[in-house]
Coordinates of C-alpha atoms in Angstrom, one line a residue:
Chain A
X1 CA 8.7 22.1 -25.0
X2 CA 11.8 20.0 -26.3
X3 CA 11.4 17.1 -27.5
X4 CA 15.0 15.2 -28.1
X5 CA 15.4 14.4 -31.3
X6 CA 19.2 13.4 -30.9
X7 CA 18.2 10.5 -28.4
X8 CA 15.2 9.5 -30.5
X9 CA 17.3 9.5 -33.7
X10 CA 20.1 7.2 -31.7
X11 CA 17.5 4.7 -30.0
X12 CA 16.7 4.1 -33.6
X13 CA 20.1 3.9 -34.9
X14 CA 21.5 1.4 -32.7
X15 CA 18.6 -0.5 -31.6
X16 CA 18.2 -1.3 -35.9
X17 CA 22.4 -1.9 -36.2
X18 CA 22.5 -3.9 -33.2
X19 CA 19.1 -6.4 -33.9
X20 CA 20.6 -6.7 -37.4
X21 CA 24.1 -7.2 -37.1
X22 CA 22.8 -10.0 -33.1
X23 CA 20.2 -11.6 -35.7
X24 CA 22.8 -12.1 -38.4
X25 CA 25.5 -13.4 -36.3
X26 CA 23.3 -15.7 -34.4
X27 CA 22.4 -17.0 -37.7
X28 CA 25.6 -17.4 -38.9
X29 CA 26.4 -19.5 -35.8
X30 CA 23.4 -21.6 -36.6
X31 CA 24.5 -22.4 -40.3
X32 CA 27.5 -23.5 -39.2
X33 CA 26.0 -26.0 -36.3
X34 CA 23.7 -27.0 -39.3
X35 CA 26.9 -28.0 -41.1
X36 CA 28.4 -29.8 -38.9
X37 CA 24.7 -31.7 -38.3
X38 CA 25.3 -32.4 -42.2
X39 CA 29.1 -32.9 -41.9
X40 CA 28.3 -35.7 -39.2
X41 CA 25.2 -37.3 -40.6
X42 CA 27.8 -38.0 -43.8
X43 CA 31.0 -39.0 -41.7
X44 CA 32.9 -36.2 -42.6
X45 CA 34.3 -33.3 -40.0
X46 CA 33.2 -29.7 -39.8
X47 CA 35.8 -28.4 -37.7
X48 CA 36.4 -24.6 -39.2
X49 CA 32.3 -24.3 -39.1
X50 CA 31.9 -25.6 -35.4
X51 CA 35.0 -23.0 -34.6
X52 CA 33.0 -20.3 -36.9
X53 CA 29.3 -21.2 -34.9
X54 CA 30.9 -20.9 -31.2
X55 CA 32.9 -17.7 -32.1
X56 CA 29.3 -16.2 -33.5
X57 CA 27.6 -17.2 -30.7
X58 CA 30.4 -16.0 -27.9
X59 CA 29.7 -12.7 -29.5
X60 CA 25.9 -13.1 -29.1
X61 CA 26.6 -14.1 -25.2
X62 CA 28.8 -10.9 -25.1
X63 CA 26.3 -8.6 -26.2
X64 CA 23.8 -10.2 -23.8
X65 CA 25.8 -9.5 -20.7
X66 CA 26.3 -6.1 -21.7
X67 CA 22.5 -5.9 -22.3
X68 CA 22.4 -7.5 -18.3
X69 CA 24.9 -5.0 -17.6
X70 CA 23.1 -2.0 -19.2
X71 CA 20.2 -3.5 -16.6
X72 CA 22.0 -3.6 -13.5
X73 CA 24.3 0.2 -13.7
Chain B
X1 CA -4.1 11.5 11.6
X2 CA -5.7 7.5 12.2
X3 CA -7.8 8.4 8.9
X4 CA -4.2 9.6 7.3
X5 CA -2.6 6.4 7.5
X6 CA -5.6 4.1 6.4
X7 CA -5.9 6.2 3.4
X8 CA -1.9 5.2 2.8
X9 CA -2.4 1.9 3.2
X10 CA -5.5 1.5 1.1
X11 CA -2.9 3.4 -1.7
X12 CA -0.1 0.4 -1.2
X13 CA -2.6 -2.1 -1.0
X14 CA -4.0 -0.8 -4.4
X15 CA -0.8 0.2 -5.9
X16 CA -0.2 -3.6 -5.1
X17 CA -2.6 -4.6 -7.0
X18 CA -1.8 -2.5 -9.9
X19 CA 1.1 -4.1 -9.6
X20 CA -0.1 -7.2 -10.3
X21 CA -2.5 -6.8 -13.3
X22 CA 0.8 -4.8 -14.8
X23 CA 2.7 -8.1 -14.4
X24 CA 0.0 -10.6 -16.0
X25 CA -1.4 -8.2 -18.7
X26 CA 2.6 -7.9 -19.7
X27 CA 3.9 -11.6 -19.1
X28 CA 2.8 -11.6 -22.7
X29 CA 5.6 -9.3 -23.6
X30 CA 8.1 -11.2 -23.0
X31 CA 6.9 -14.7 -23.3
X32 CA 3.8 -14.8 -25.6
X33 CA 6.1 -15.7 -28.9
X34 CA 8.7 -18.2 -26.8
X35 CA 5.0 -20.0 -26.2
X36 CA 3.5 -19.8 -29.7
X37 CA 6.3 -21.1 -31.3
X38 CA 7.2 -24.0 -28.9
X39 CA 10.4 -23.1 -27.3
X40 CA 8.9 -23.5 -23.8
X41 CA 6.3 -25.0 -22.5
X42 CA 3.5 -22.4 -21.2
X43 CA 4.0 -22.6 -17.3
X44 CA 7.4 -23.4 -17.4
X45 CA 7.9 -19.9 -19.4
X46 CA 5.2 -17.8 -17.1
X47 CA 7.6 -19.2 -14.3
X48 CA 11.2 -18.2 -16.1
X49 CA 9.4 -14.6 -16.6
X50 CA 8.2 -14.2 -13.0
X51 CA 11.6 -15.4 -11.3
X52 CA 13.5 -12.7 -13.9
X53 CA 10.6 -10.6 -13.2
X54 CA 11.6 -10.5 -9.3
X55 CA 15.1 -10.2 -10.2
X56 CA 15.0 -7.1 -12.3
X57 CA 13.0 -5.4 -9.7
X58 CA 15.8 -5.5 -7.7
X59 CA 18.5 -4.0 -10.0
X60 CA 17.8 -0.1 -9.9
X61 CA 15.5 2.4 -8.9
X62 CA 15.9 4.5 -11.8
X63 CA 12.7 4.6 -13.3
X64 CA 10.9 4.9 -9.8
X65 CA 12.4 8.2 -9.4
X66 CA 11.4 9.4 -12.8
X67 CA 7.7 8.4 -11.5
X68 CA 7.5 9.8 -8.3
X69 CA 10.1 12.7 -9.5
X70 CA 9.2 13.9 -12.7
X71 CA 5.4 14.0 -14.3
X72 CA 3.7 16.0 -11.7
X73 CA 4.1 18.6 -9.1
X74 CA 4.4 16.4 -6.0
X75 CA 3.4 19.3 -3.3
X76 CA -0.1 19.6 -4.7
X77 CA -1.1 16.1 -4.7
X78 CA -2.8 13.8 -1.7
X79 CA -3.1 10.4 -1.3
X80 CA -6.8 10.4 -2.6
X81 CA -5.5 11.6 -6.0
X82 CA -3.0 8.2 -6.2
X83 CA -5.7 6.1 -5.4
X84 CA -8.0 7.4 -8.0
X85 CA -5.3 7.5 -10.4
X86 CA -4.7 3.7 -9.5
X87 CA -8.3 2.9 -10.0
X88 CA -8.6 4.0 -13.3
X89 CA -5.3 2.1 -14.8
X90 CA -6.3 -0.9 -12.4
X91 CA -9.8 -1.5 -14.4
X92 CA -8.1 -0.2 -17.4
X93 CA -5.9 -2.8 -17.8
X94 CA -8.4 -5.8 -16.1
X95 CA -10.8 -4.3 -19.4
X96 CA -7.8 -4.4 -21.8
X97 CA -7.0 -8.0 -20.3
X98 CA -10.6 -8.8 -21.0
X99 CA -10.7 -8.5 -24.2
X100 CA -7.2 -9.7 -24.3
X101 CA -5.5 -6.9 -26.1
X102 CA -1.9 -6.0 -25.2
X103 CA -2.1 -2.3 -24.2
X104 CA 0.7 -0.1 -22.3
X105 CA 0.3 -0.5 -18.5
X106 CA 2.6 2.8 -18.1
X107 CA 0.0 4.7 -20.3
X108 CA -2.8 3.1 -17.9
X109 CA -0.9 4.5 -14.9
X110 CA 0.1 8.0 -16.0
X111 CA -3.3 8.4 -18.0
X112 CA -4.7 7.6 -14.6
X113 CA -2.4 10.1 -12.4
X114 CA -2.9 12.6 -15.2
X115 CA -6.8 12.6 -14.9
X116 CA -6.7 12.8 -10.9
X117 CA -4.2 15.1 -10.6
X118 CA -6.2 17.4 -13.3
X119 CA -9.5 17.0 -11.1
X120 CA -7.7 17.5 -7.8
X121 CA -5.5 20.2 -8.7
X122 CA -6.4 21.5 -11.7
X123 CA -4.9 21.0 -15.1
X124 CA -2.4 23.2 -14.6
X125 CA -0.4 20.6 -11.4
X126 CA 0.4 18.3 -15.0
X127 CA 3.6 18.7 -16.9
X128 CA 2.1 19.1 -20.3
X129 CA 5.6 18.6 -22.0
X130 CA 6.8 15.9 -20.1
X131 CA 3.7 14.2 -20.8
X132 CA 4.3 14.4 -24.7
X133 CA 7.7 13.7 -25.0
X134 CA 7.5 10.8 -22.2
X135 CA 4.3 9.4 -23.4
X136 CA 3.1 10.2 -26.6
X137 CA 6.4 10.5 -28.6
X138 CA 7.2 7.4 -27.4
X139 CA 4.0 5.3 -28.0
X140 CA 4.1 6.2 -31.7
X141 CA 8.1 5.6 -31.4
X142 CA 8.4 2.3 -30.7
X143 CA 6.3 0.4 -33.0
X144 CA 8.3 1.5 -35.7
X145 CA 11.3 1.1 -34.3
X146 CA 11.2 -2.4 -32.9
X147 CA 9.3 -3.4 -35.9
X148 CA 11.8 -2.1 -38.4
X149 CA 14.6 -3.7 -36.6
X150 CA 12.5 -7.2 -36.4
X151 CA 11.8 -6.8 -39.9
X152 CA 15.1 -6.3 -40.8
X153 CA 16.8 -8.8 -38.9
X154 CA 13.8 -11.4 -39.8
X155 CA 14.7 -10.8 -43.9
X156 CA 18.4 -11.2 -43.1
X157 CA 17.9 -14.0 -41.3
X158 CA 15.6 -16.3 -43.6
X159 CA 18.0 -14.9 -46.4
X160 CA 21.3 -16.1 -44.7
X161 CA 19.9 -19.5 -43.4
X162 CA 18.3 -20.6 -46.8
X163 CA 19.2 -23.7 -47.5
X164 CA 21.9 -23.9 -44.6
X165 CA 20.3 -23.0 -41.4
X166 CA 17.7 -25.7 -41.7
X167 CA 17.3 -29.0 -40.1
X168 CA 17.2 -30.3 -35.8
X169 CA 20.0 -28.3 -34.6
X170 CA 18.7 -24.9 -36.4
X171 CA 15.8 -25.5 -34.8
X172 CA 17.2 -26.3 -31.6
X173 CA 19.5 -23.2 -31.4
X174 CA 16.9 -20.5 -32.9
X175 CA 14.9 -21.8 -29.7
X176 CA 17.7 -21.3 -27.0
X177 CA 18.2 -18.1 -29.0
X178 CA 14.8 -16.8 -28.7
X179 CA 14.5 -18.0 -24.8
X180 CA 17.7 -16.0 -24.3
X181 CA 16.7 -13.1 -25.6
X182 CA 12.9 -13.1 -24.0
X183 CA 14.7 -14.0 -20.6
X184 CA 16.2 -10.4 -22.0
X185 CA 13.3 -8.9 -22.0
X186 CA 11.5 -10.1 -18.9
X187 CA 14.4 -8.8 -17.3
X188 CA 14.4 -5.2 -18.5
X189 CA 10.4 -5.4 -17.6
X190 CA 11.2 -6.1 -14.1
X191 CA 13.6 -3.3 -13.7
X192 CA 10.8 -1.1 -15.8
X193 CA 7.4 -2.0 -14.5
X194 CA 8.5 -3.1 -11.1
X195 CA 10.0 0.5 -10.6
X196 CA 6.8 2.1 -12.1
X197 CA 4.7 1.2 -8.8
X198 CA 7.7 1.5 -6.0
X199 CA 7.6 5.0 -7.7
X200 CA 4.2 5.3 -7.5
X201 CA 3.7 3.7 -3.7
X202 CA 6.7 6.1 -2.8
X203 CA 4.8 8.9 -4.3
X204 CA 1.9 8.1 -2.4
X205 CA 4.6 8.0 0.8
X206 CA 5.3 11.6 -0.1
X207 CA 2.7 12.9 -0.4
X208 CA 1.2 11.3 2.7
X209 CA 4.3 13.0 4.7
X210 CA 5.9 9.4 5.5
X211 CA 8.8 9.9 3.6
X212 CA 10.9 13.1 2.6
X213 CA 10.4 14.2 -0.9
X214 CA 13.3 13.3 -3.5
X215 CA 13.8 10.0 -1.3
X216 CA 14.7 6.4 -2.9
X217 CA 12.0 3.8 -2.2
X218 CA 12.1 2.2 0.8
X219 CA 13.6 -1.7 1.1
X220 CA 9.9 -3.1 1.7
X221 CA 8.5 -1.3 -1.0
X222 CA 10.7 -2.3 -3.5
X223 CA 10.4 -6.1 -2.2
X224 CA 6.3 -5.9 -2.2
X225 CA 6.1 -4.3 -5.4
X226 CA 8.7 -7.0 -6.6
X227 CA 6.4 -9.7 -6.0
X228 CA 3.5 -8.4 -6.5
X229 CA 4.9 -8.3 -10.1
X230 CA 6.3 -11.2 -10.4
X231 CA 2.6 -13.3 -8.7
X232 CA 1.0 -11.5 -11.7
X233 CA 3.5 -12.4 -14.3
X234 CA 3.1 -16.4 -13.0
X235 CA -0.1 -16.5 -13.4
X236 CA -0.1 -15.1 -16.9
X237 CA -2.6 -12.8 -18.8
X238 CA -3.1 -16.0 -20.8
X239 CA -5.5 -14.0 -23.1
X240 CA -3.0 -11.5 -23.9
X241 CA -0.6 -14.1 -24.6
X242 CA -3.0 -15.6 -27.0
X243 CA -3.2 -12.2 -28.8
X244 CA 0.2 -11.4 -29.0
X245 CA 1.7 -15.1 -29.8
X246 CA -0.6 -16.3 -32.2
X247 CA -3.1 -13.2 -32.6
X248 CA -1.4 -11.2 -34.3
X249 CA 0.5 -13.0 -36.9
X250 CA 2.0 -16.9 -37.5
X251 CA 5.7 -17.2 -36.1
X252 CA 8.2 -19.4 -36.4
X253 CA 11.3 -20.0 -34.1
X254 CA 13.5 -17.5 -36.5
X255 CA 11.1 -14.9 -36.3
X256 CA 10.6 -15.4 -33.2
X257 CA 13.8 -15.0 -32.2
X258 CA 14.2 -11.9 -34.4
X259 CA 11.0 -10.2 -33.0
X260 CA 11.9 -11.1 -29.2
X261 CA 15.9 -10.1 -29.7
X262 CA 14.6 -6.4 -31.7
X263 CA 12.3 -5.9 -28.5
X264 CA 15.3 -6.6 -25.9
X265 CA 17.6 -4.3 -27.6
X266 CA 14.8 -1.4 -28.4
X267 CA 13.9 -1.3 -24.5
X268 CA 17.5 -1.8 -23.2
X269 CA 18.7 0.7 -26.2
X270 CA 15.9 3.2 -25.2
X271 CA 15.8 2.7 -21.4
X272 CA 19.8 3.8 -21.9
X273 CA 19.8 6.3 -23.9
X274 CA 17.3 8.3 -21.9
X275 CA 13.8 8.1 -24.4
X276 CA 12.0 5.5 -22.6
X277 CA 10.3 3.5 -24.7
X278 CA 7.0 1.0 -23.7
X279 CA 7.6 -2.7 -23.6
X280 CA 4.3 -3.5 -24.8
X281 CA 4.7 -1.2 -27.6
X282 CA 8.2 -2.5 -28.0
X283 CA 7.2 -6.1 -28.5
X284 CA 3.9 -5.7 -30.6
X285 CA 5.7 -3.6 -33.1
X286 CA 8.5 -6.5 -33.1
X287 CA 6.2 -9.0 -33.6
X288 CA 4.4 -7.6 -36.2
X289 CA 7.6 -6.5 -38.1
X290 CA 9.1 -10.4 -37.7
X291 CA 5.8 -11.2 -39.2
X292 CA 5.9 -9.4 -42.4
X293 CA 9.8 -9.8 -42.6
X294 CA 9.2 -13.3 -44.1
X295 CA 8.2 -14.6 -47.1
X296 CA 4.6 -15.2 -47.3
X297 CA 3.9 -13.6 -43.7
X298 CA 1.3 -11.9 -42.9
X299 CA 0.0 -10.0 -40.2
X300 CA -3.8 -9.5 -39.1
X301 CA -4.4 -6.0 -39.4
X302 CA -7.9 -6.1 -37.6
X303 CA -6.0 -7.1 -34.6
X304 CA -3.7 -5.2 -35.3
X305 CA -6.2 -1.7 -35.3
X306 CA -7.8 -3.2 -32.4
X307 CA -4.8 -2.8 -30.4
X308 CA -4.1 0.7 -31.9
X309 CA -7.4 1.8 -31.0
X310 CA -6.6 0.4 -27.0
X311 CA -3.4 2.3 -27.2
X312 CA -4.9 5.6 -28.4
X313 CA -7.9 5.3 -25.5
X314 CA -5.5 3.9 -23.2
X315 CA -4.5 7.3 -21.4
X316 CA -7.5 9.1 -22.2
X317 CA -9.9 6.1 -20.7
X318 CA -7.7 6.0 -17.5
X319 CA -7.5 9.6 -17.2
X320 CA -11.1 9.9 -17.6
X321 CA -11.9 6.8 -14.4
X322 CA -9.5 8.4 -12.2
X323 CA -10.8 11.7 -12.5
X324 CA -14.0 10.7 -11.9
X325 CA -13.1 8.4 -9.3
X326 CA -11.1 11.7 -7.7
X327 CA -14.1 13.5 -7.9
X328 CA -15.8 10.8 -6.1
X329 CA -13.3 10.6 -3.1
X330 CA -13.6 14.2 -2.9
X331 CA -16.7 13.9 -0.8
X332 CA -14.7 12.5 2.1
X333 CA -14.0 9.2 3.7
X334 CA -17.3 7.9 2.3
X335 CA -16.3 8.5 -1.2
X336 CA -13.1 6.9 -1.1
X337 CA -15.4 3.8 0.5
X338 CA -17.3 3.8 -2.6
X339 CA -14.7 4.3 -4.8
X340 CA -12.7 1.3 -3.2
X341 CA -15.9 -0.6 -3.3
X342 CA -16.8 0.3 -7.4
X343 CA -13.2 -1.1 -7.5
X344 CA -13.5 -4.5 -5.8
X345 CA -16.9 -4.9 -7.6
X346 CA -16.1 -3.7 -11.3
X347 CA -12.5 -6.1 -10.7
X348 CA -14.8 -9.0 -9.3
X349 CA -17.6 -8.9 -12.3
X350 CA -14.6 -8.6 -15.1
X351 CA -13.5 -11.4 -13.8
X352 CA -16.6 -13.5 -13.9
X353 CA -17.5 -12.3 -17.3
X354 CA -14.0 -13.9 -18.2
X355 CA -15.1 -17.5 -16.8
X356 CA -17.2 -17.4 -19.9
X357 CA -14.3 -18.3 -21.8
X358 CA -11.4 -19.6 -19.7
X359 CA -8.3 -19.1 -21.5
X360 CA -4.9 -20.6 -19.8
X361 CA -2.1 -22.4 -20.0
X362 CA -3.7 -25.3 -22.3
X363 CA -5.2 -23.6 -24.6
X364 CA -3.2 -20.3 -24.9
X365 CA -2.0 -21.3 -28.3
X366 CA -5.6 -22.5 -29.6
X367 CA -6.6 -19.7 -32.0
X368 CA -8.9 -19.2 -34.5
X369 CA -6.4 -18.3 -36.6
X370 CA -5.0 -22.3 -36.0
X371 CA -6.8 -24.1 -38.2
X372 CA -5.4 -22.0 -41.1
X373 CA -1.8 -22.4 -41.0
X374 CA 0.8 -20.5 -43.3
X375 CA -0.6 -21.6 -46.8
X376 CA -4.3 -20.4 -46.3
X377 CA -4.6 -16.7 -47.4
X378 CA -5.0 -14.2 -44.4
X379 CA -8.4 -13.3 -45.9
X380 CA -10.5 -15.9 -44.4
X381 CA -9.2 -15.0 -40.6
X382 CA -9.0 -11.5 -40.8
X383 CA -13.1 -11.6 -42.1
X384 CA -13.6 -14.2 -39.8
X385 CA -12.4 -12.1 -37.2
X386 CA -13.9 -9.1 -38.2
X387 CA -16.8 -10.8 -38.5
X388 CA -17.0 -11.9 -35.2
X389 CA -15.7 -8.1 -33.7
X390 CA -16.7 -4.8 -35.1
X391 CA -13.7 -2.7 -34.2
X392 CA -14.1 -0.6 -31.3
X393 CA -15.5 2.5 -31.8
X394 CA -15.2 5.6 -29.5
X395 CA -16.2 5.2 -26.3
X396 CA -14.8 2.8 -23.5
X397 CA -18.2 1.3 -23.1
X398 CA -18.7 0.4 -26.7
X399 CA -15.1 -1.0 -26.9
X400 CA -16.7 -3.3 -23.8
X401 CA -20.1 -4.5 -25.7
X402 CA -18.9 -4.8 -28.8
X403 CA -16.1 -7.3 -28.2
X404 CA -17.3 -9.3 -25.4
X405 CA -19.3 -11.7 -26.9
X406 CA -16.6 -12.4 -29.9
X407 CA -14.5 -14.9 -27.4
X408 CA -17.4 -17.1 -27.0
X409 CA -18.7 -17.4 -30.4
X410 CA -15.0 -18.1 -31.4
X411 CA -14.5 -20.8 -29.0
X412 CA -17.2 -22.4 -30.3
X413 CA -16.0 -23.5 -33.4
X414 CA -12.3 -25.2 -31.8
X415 CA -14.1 -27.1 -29.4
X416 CA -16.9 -28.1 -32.3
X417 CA -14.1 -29.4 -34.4
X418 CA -12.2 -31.4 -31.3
X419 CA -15.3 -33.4 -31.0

């Protein structure tokens, strides 16, 4: 019997990098839309955060439709 | 050869059925925290699960082949020994559903192939190694993972938003996040659990002589066994939902999000990388971890055992039906006739014994644990639940009397207090 410690060891690895690094991104994106919600509730503009927040959460939607791709091949 | 083919199609037909309690004891898996924390409503979730449910059974047949190619020895096996195997996960998981616990459909299955295959052919016909590092490496596996990962992403999250991630549109996008990443998981379930019983009914197919052995699945089976799934996953093992959403710990949209987005990646990472992991496992273990990852959580370890103790007897309690239920079939056509019938009957009286306390869509996130929401210590639930349910000790049987009667006592007190 074998059991395959290598693939064990990687599902770990990357399954903890990748829910970290998704999680904090997504987060990130949020803090900015929650800026802007700020910016525009006191007339001002937020226009580097609202950039900042669709950037993070294009990179979200990326890793998603590699997760759909993962899926599908 | 007339009694050859009936036997097959009693093994679809039941496989079918399996097929179905796997999708509504694991709609919970992907949906239960998008419906605890308010990012869909019930049905309208069920529904997104069931449609990405039909999709993903679809996608590949990967996982079907590892069924029907790799656990046991194919040429020693008959039809009889599927349909036995099928009969023990079947009640397995109506039982589990019962006392809405989430357990491992996958273990239910193999447990019950396992234990028929041992009594048909002897213990030998089993692939002892493939069992533990397919099953049991796994099961213990990918709790911790998934629950690290939600834990970790759930700290980093609450520590990055303080103060700045808060208000309407954090809400709002923690939601859309969670519903993405649940849509994620139902997904990766279809392509899983879907598979599981094309593999299973091809097995059957196989060793019936109707197909070659090493085939793919044929079309039909892969479209039954696609709705089957996705019928079961739309009408939702409410009860498990219950237990997973708002059982187990108190979630908000962030966690949530965390746990559900751990879970996609564990099963997608795990599924790819060639150590299968369990959804079920998988999700509880992300739930829980999201749980304690914030400040204040808690999680309810008396749930929490209660579900360890299902996955433990999971494969043994399966294994232990269908091996009886082989033995049973063993006495010819009339044994199978009586083991069909134990099945309809023990599936039927489940059932009633769960109109006692009818759990669904509008009250699936009514909990004991409700009344006591973050600030109250955990102590009060977890002795009020403990109170209420001795932990399961043992056998199967005692797992059955000793948690029945805790639904109805707990209802009590919700529909006391609506009054």
């Amino acid at each position: 019997m074998k059991i395959d410690w290598a693939a064990l060891g990687s599902v770990f690895g990357v399954s903890l990098v990748i829910t970290v690094v998704m999680v904090g991104v997504f987060t990130l994106g949020i803090v900015g839309l929650s800026r802007r919600e700020r910016a525009v509730a006191q007339g001002e503009s937020a226009g580097l955060a609202v950039t900042g927040a669709y950037a993070c959460f294009a990179a979200c939607a990326a890793v998603v439709a590699y997760g759909i791709y993962l899926i599908v091949a | 050869m007339e009694s050859f083919s009936l036997i097959l199609a009693i093994v679809v037909v039941t496989a079918l059925a399996f097929d179905f309690t796997n999708g509504f004891h694991d709609t919970a898996n992907a949906m239960a925290t998008t419906i605890s924390t308010g990012a869909l409503k019930p049905k309208v979730a069920v529904a997104m699960s069931a449609v990405l449910n039909l999709v993903g059974a679809f996608l590949s047949v990967e996982v079907a082949n590892t069924i029907s190619k790799g656990l046991v020895d194919e040429s020693g096996i008959r039809p009889e020994v599927i349909f036995a195997a099928l009969v023990g996960a079947i009640l397995w998981n109506l039982l589990t559903w019962l006392v809405g616990l989430p357990s491992s459909s996958s273990h239910a299955l193999m447990g019950g192939l396992i234990g028929a295959t041992i009594a048909s052919a002897g213990a030998g016909a089993v692939h002892g190694d493939v069992l533990v590092t397919k099953v049991l490496i796994p099961a213990i596996a990918a709790p911790l993972v998934a629950g690290m990962a939600a834990m970790l992403a759930t700290r980093l999250s609450y520590r990055l938003g303080a103060k700045r991630a808060e208000g309407k549109a954090a809400e709002k996008g923690f939601r859309v996040g969670q519903i993405a990443s649940a849509g994620l998981v139902s997904l990766a379930h279809g392509t899983n659990d879907a598979q599981k019983t094309m593999g299973i009914i091809t097995l059957a197919l196989v060793a019936g002589g109707a197909v070659s052995p090493d085939s793919d699945p044929p079309v039909w089976v892969i479209l039954s066994a696609g709705l089957a799934i996705a019928l079961g996953t739309y009408l939702g093992g409410w009860r498990i939902i219950r237990t997973m959403g708002k059982g187990l710990t108190d979630l908000q949209p962030q966690q949530g999000f965390a746990a559900q987005t751990s879970a996609a990646t564990v099963i997608l990472a795990s599924s790819h990388l060639g150590f299968s992991l369990s959804t079920t496992h998988s999700v509880s273990g992300s739930v829980m971890g999201a749980g304690l990852g914030r400040k204040g959580g808690v999680v309810r370890w008396s749930t929490a055992t209660r579900m360890f103790v299902a996955w433990g007897l999971t494969l043994p309690a399966a294994a232990l039906v269908g091996a009886i239920a082989e033995w049973v079939t063993g006495f010819g056509d009339w044994g199978t006739a009586l083991v069909a019938v134990f099945l309809v009957t023990s599936s039927a009286a489940i059932w009633v014994v769960s109109r006692r306390e009818v759990i669904d869509h509008t009250n699936v996130n009514h909990v004991e644990g409700e009344t006591s929401q973050n600030a109250e210590p955990a102590g009060i639930v977890t002795t009020a639940i403990a109170a209420v349910t001795p932990p399961p000790v043992g056998t199967v049987a005692d797992d059955l009397t000793a948690t029945i009667p805790s639904p109805a006592e707990v209802t009590a007190k919700p529909s006391a207090t609506a009054l």
